[in-house]
């Protein structure tokens, strides 16, 4: 989109907002999904009586359905039941970082031409700001409810993606909160709370945490997600892959979990009762429904050949705990599975209890939508100035300053005639900035447009696109750099390089991009700034080590306001505080690391380097948690315990064994109140105000060979004025964050010296069993 067309669209949309700023139904409004008060046939049905308990209403409804009607409700495009006044419903809508046009449940156009498009998840994860994540969720659900009220969207959003960014090549890593399970878990629960609201009974919208589990490969070296069998140890399941999903269900109270395409240890996740019925619904107590990734049931029959007949596949899925099929498979084969005796009708009833309960909690059986909570939301609540300002704020908070030699940044906005050469294939992009699973943004500000607000610009793309297959445009780019007072190169990736269905082949900048950067930097007469747009890490060792490249910014995919956010950081209107949510590895890291190998821990005997900062100790480009500021912060621990006693549950009386002098099972400890407080003084010793991202890591006693080298245990945001000091209180739950998982998948608390790492500061805390001599392993 050109500058003029972007501005025209923005003006058009503002006029549209003004013309439609009254009314909560977004124009035509939505008729009741069920229980229309004008329908005399349904007014006396028990499921329409709002004063009855939800369980009773659901039971009444299921009791009125035939087997054929029940089967039609097992798929995403659930059929209508005209005799009961129930309309059809499309379950599939998406809201990864804004209401999305992926999925048939949402339709942009007409009264709703656009919605606020926030930065891609990997970018907002870099803010390490849980209150921001929750606020984004609240805004997205406002807009989702508004679109539902106007007949343009559903209420069930299959977001967020909380898979671990295990391998830097994964094309969908951009959708995730990064590589760390604690970070991903906090993101999951925060975003879900924002989407669903705080009412324990009624849902604003229904969120869904996906894709359960060990799903982090799409299509690599001839192996695709439809055929991949992830061989995962129990240790890695408990220690890494389950952590964000557990948090999503138990802390976020999410309404849905989606099972994935892949198999885990030979069993399709959507057919595994240990994963679905025993873990998600049993151990974690999901109050909601379990849905398949789209066509997953068909995939494990047609592609994986897990069962001999389609009826067996349908029966296996439902009996495992699957409640809803995104796809037609259960609708086609479940009735016959019942007729053949593979499945009982009561099994189907159990699945419908879970889906219908969520619909009841959403108010879909409460009659007139405009008279319900959130019924006043409409077009006036979409793309509001405050929503768009939040998108800008999220983009600024997610930008990470990787290098600042000199310092080269910030550029001075006070020099009225500052001329900036803006170069690169991502320098004037629009859709690239919003990543995947996005909708139609309210407007765009490209990097070029943003920089042009503060300086005169000379623009050259340098490469026709991110593939950068030739050097035909290099000469013009170098000439622009010679004429400018400063040069900004906006390089990186896009969905042609990393995407769903597409894993990366390597970590270097594509094509001739590296050559372009180096030649322009050599020609530039002023400071050269490299801005990287990507979802995954990039090996930019050449730029890190090049003295001609003064600064490097990683901006992820910064959303609709990305250009403004980049410009505000470049010119010092915003002091960057983002931190990397994933490790940036050198290209050589991949040499002995197949994507198909799931082990997190290193194995020197196999030349296997391990994965993520928790287990890998080799060379890196930039570490997890790296991020600079335009000022300097210093840390000092003001108050922290040196010894913490771990009380044993007095109800568990066993004989003592030697192993428990070293580690105590979490299930044997009194965990409820077992936490420690650490007070940290953060001082800004620089000349600029700034918001600091305080990261607290912990390392276990050195003799725990299967434990992580270190683990993120807490993070906080604190704004500190130049020359000032602020005290931050950090609470660390011992059982959750100072425990480790052994090879059997048992979480234990190691006794002995644990080390806390806060910047350059270290503090030792000794965990000691307070009444050890009563238990055994």
Coordinates of C-alpha atoms in Angstrom, one line a residue, residues 403-770:
X403 CA 24.0 -3.3 19.6
X404 CA 24.7 0.4 20.2
X405 CA 28.4 1.2 19.5
X406 CA 29.5 4.7 20.2
X407 CA 26.6 5.1 21.0
X408 CA 25.1 5.5 17.5
X409 CA 21.5 5.8 18.8
X410 CA 19.4 7.7 19.3
X411 CA 19.6 9.9 16.2
X412 CA 19.0 13.5 17.0
X413 CA 15.5 14.8 16.1
X414 CA 16.6 18.3 16.9
X415 CA 18.7 18.6 13.7
X416 CA 16.0 20.0 11.4
X417 CA 17.7 19.1 8.2
X418 CA 18.8 15.6 9.2
X419 CA 18.7 13.4 6.1
X420 CA 18.3 9.7 6.5
X421 CA 18.8 7.1 3.8
X422 CA 16.2 4.4 4.4
X423 CA 17.2 1.2 2.6
X424 CA 16.2 -2.4 2.5
X425 CA 13.4 -4.8 1.3
X426 CA 11.5 -4.3 4.5
X427 CA 11.8 -0.5 4.5
X428 CA 8.4 0.3 3.2
X429 CA 6.4 -2.8 3.8
X430 CA 2.9 -3.2 5.2
X431 CA 1.6 -6.7 5.5
X432 CA 5.1 -8.0 6.4
X433 CA 4.8 -6.1 9.7
X434 CA 1.7 -8.0 10.9
X435 CA 3.1 -11.5 10.5
X436 CA 0.7 -14.4 10.1
X437 CA -2.7 -15.1 11.6
X438 CA -3.5 -11.4 11.3
X439 CA -6.6 -9.6 10.2
X440 CA -7.1 -6.4 8.2
X441 CA -5.4 -3.6 10.2
X442 CA -7.1 -0.3 10.9
X443 CA -4.2 1.4 9.0
X444 CA -0.5 1.0 8.4
X445 CA 2.6 3.1 9.2
X446 CA 5.6 1.7 7.3
X447 CA 9.2 2.2 8.6
X448 CA 9.8 4.7 5.8
X449 CA 6.6 6.7 6.7
X450 CA 7.6 6.6 10.4
X451 CA 11.1 7.9 9.8
X452 CA 9.8 10.5 7.4
X453 CA 8.0 12.2 10.2
X454 CA 11.3 13.2 11.8
X455 CA 13.7 13.6 9.0
X456 CA 14.1 14.1 5.2
X457 CA 14.5 10.6 3.7
X458 CA 16.2 9.2 0.7
X459 CA 14.6 5.8 -0.1
X460 CA 16.1 2.8 -1.9
X461 CA 15.0 -0.8 -1.6
X462 CA 18.4 -2.3 -2.3
X463 CA 16.7 -5.7 -3.0
X464 CA 13.5 -6.3 -4.8
X465 CA 12.3 -8.5 -1.9
X466 CA 13.7 -10.3 1.1
X467 CA 14.9 -13.2 -1.1
X468 CA 17.4 -10.6 -2.5
X469 CA 18.5 -12.8 -5.4
X470 CA 20.7 -10.3 -7.1
X471 CA 22.7 -7.1 -6.5
X472 CA 21.1 -5.0 -9.3
X473 CA 19.9 -2.3 -6.9
X474 CA 23.0 -2.2 -4.7
X475 CA 24.6 0.8 -6.5
X476 CA 21.6 3.1 -5.9
X477 CA 21.4 2.1 -2.2
X478 CA 25.1 2.8 -1.7
X479 CA 24.7 6.2 -3.4
X480 CA 21.8 7.1 -1.1
X481 CA 24.0 6.2 1.9
X482 CA 26.8 8.6 0.7
X483 CA 24.3 11.5 0.5
X484 CA 22.7 11.0 3.9
X485 CA 23.6 12.1 7.4
X486 CA 22.6 8.6 8.7
X487 CA 21.6 5.3 7.1
X488 CA 18.8 2.9 8.3
X489 CA 18.8 -0.5 6.7
X490 CA 15.5 -2.4 7.3
X491 CA 16.3 -6.0 6.5
X492 CA 15.2 -9.5 7.6
X493 CA 12.5 -12.0 6.7
X494 CA 8.8 -12.3 5.9
X495 CA 6.3 -15.1 5.4
X496 CA 8.0 -16.3 2.2
X497 CA 10.9 -17.4 4.4
X498 CA 9.2 -18.4 7.7
X499 CA 5.6 -19.4 7.9
X500 CA 3.1 -22.1 8.7
X501 CA 4.0 -25.0 6.3
X502 CA 7.5 -23.5 5.9
X503 CA 10.4 -24.0 8.2
X504 CA 13.7 -22.2 7.6
X505 CA 16.7 -23.9 6.0
X506 CA 19.2 -21.8 7.9
X507 CA 19.7 -18.8 10.1
X508 CA 21.5 -16.3 7.8
X509 CA 19.9 -13.3 6.1
X510 CA 18.4 -14.6 2.8
X511 CA 20.1 -14.2 -0.5
X512 CA 22.4 -11.2 -0.9
X513 CA 21.1 -9.2 2.1
X514 CA 24.3 -9.5 4.1
X515 CA 26.3 -8.2 1.1
X516 CA 23.9 -5.3 0.8
X517 CA 24.3 -4.4 4.4
X518 CA 28.0 -4.5 4.3
X519 CA 28.4 -2.5 1.1
X520 CA 25.9 0.2 2.3
X521 CA 27.7 0.4 5.7
X522 CA 31.0 0.9 3.9
X523 CA 29.5 3.7 1.8
X524 CA 27.6 5.5 4.5
X525 CA 29.1 8.8 5.6
X526 CA 27.1 8.8 8.9
X527 CA 26.0 6.2 11.4
X528 CA 24.6 3.0 10.0
X529 CA 21.7 1.4 11.8
X530 CA 20.5 -2.2 11.0
X531 CA 16.8 -2.9 11.7
X532 CA 15.8 -6.5 11.6
X533 CA 12.3 -7.6 10.9
X534 CA 11.8 -11.3 11.7
X535 CA 10.0 -13.9 13.8
X536 CA 12.9 -16.1 14.4
X537 CA 16.6 -15.5 15.3
X538 CA 19.0 -14.4 12.6
X539 CA 22.8 -15.0 12.6
X540 CA 24.1 -11.4 12.1
X541 CA 27.5 -12.0 13.5
X542 CA 29.0 -10.1 10.6
X543 CA 27.0 -7.0 11.7
X544 CA 27.7 -7.5 15.4
X545 CA 31.4 -7.4 14.7
X546 CA 31.4 -4.7 12.0
X547 CA 32.5 -1.3 13.4
X548 CA 30.8 0.5 10.5
X549 CA 27.4 -0.8 11.7
X550 CA 26.8 1.3 14.8
X551 CA 23.6 -0.2 16.1
X552 CA 21.2 -3.1 15.6
X553 CA 17.5 -3.2 16.4
X554 CA 15.3 -6.3 16.3
X555 CA 11.7 -5.3 15.9
X556 CA 10.1 -8.7 15.2
X557 CA 6.9 -8.2 13.2
X558 CA 5.7 -5.0 14.9
X559 CA 2.1 -4.8 13.8
X560 CA 0.1 -2.0 12.1
X561 CA 2.0 0.8 13.9
X562 CA 5.5 -0.7 13.3
X563 CA 6.8 2.2 11.4
X564 CA 6.0 4.7 14.1
X565 CA 7.4 2.5 16.8
X566 CA 10.7 2.0 14.9
X567 CA 11.0 5.8 14.3
X568 CA 10.3 6.7 18.0
X569 CA 13.1 4.3 19.1
X570 CA 15.5 5.5 16.4
X571 CA 15.0 9.2 17.3
X572 CA 15.0 8.7 21.1
X573 CA 11.3 9.4 21.8
X574 CA 11.2 5.9 23.3
X575 CA 14.0 4.3 25.3
X576 CA 14.0 0.6 24.3
X577 CA 13.5 -1.9 27.1
X578 CA 12.7 -5.2 25.2
X579 CA 14.7 -8.4 25.8
X580 CA 15.1 -11.3 23.4
X581 CA 12.6 -14.1 24.1
X582 CA 14.8 -16.6 22.3
X583 CA 18.5 -17.4 21.8
X584 CA 20.2 -16.2 18.6
X585 CA 22.5 -18.9 17.4
X586 CA 25.3 -18.9 14.8
X587 CA 24.6 -20.8 11.6
X588 CA 27.0 -23.6 12.7
X589 CA 24.6 -24.5 15.5
X590 CA 22.4 -26.3 13.1
X591 CA 25.1 -28.7 11.8
X592 CA 24.4 -31.5 14.2
X593 CA 20.8 -30.6 15.1
X594 CA 18.0 -32.2 13.1
X595 CA 14.7 -30.5 13.7
X596 CA 13.2 -34.0 14.3
X597 CA 15.4 -34.6 17.5
X598 CA 13.2 -33.4 20.4
X599 CA 15.7 -33.8 23.3
X600 CA 16.2 -30.5 25.1
X601 CA 19.4 -31.6 27.0
X602 CA 22.8 -31.9 25.4
X603 CA 24.5 -35.2 24.8
X604 CA 28.3 -34.8 24.1
X605 CA 28.6 -38.5 23.2
X606 CA 26.4 -37.8 20.2
X607 CA 27.7 -34.4 19.4
X608 CA 24.3 -33.1 20.3
X609 CA 24.4 -29.5 21.5
X610 CA 21.1 -29.2 23.4
X611 CA 18.3 -26.6 23.0
X612 CA 17.5 -23.2 24.4
X613 CA 19.6 -21.2 26.9
X614 CA 18.5 -23.6 29.6
X615 CA 20.5 -26.5 28.3
X616 CA 22.9 -25.2 25.5
X617 CA 26.3 -23.9 26.4
X618 CA 27.9 -23.4 23.0
X619 CA 28.7 -20.2 21.0
X620 CA 25.8 -17.7 20.5
X621 CA 25.2 -14.5 18.6
X622 CA 22.9 -13.0 21.3
X623 CA 21.6 -14.7 24.4
X624 CA 18.1 -15.1 25.6
X625 CA 17.2 -12.0 27.6
X626 CA 19.6 -9.8 25.9
X627 CA 18.6 -6.2 25.3
X628 CA 20.3 -2.8 25.7
X629 CA 18.9 0.6 26.7
X630 CA 19.9 4.2 26.0
X631 CA 20.7 4.5 29.7
X632 CA 22.5 2.3 32.2
X633 CA 20.8 0.4 35.1
X634 CA 22.6 -1.1 38.1
X635 CA 21.2 -3.8 40.4
X636 CA 21.7 -4.4 44.1
X637 CA 19.9 -6.9 46.3
X638 CA 18.5 -4.9 49.2
X639 CA 16.9 -7.9 51.0
X640 CA 16.7 -11.6 50.4
X641 CA 16.8 -14.7 52.5
X642 CA 20.0 -16.8 52.7
X643 CA 18.3 -20.0 54.1
X644 CA 14.8 -21.3 53.3
X645 CA 13.3 -24.2 55.0
X646 CA 11.2 -26.7 53.0
X647 CA 8.5 -28.2 55.1
X648 CA 7.4 -31.7 54.4
X649 CA 3.7 -32.6 54.3
X650 CA 3.0 -34.1 57.7
X651 CA 0.4 -36.5 56.2
X652 CA 3.2 -38.4 54.3
X653 CA 5.1 -40.5 56.8
X654 CA 7.7 -42.8 55.3
X655 CA 11.2 -44.1 56.1
X656 CA 14.2 -41.9 55.2
X657 CA 16.3 -42.7 52.2
X658 CA 19.6 -41.0 51.2
X659 CA 18.2 -39.7 47.9
X660 CA 15.9 -37.3 49.7
X661 CA 18.7 -35.6 51.5
X662 CA 19.4 -34.0 48.0
X663 CA 15.9 -33.5 46.6
X664 CA 12.3 -33.6 47.8
X665 CA 9.3 -34.3 45.6
X666 CA 7.1 -31.3 45.1
X667 CA 4.1 -33.5 45.9
X668 CA 5.7 -34.2 49.4
X669 CA 6.3 -30.5 50.3
X670 CA 4.0 -28.0 51.8
X671 CA 4.0 -25.8 48.7
X672 CA 1.0 -23.4 49.2
X673 CA 3.0 -20.8 51.2
X674 CA 6.5 -21.8 50.2
X675 CA 7.8 -18.7 48.5
X676 CA 10.6 -16.2 49.1
X677 CA 10.7 -12.5 48.6
X678 CA 13.7 -10.7 47.0
X679 CA 13.9 -6.9 47.1
X680 CA 16.1 -5.5 44.3
X681 CA 17.2 -1.9 44.1
X682 CA 17.4 -0.7 40.4
X683 CA 19.3 2.5 39.9
X684 CA 19.4 4.5 36.7
X685 CA 23.0 5.8 36.5
X686 CA 22.6 7.2 33.0
X687 CA 21.2 10.4 31.6
X688 CA 17.9 9.2 30.2
X689 CA 14.7 8.0 31.8
X690 CA 13.9 4.4 31.0
X691 CA 11.8 1.4 31.7
X692 CA 13.9 -1.6 32.8
X693 CA 13.1 -5.2 32.3
X694 CA 14.3 -7.0 35.4
X695 CA 15.0 -10.7 34.7
X696 CA 15.7 -13.0 37.6
X697 CA 17.3 -16.4 36.8
X698 CA 18.1 -19.3 39.2
X699 CA 20.7 -22.0 39.0
X700 CA 20.3 -25.2 41.0
X701 CA 23.0 -26.9 43.1
X702 CA 25.8 -28.0 40.8
X703 CA 25.4 -31.7 41.3
X704 CA 22.0 -31.8 39.6
X705 CA 23.2 -33.0 36.2
X706 CA 19.8 -33.3 34.6
X707 CA 18.7 -29.8 35.7
X708 CA 18.9 -26.6 33.5
X709 CA 22.0 -24.6 33.7
X710 CA 19.8 -21.7 34.7
X711 CA 16.1 -21.0 34.6
X712 CA 14.1 -17.8 34.4
X713 CA 12.1 -17.6 37.7
X714 CA 10.7 -14.0 37.6
X715 CA 10.5 -10.9 35.6
X716 CA 9.2 -7.4 36.4
X717 CA 9.0 -4.0 34.6
X718 CA 10.1 -0.8 36.5
X719 CA 10.4 2.7 35.2
X720 CA 13.3 4.6 36.7
X721 CA 14.1 8.3 36.0
X722 CA 17.6 9.3 35.2
X723 CA 19.6 9.4 38.4
X724 CA 16.9 7.8 40.5
X725 CA 16.5 4.5 42.2
X726 CA 13.4 2.2 42.5
X727 CA 13.0 -0.9 44.7
X728 CA 11.3 -3.9 43.1
X729 CA 9.8 -6.8 45.1
X730 CA 10.1 -10.1 43.4
X731 CA 8.2 -13.2 44.7
X732 CA 9.6 -16.6 43.8
X733 CA 7.4 -19.7 44.4
X734 CA 9.9 -22.3 45.5
X735 CA 8.0 -25.4 44.3
X736 CA 7.2 -24.0 40.9
X737 CA 10.4 -22.1 40.1
X738 CA 13.3 -23.7 42.1
X739 CA 12.3 -27.2 41.4
X740 CA 13.7 -29.4 38.7
X741 CA 12.4 -32.5 36.8
X742 CA 14.2 -35.8 37.0
X743 CA 14.5 -38.4 34.3
X744 CA 11.3 -40.1 35.4
X745 CA 9.4 -36.9 35.0
X746 CA 9.1 -36.2 38.7
X747 CA 9.4 -32.6 39.8
X748 CA 11.7 -32.3 42.8
X749 CA 13.1 -29.5 44.9
X750 CA 16.9 -29.8 45.2
X751 CA 18.3 -29.2 48.6
X752 CA 21.5 -27.0 48.9
X753 CA 22.8 -23.8 47.4
X754 CA 20.7 -22.2 44.7
X755 CA 22.1 -19.2 43.0
X756 CA 20.0 -16.2 41.8
X757 CA 21.3 -14.2 38.9
X758 CA 20.0 -10.6 38.4
X759 CA 22.2 -8.9 35.8
X760 CA 25.7 -9.1 37.2
X761 CA 24.6 -9.7 40.8
X762 CA 24.6 -13.1 42.3
X763 CA 22.9 -14.2 45.6
X764 CA 23.0 -17.7 47.1
X765 CA 20.0 -19.2 48.9
X766 CA 20.3 -22.5 50.8
X767 CA 17.2 -24.7 50.7
X768 CA 17.1 -27.0 53.6
X769 CA 14.6 -29.7 54.5
X770 CA 12.9 -28.6 57.8

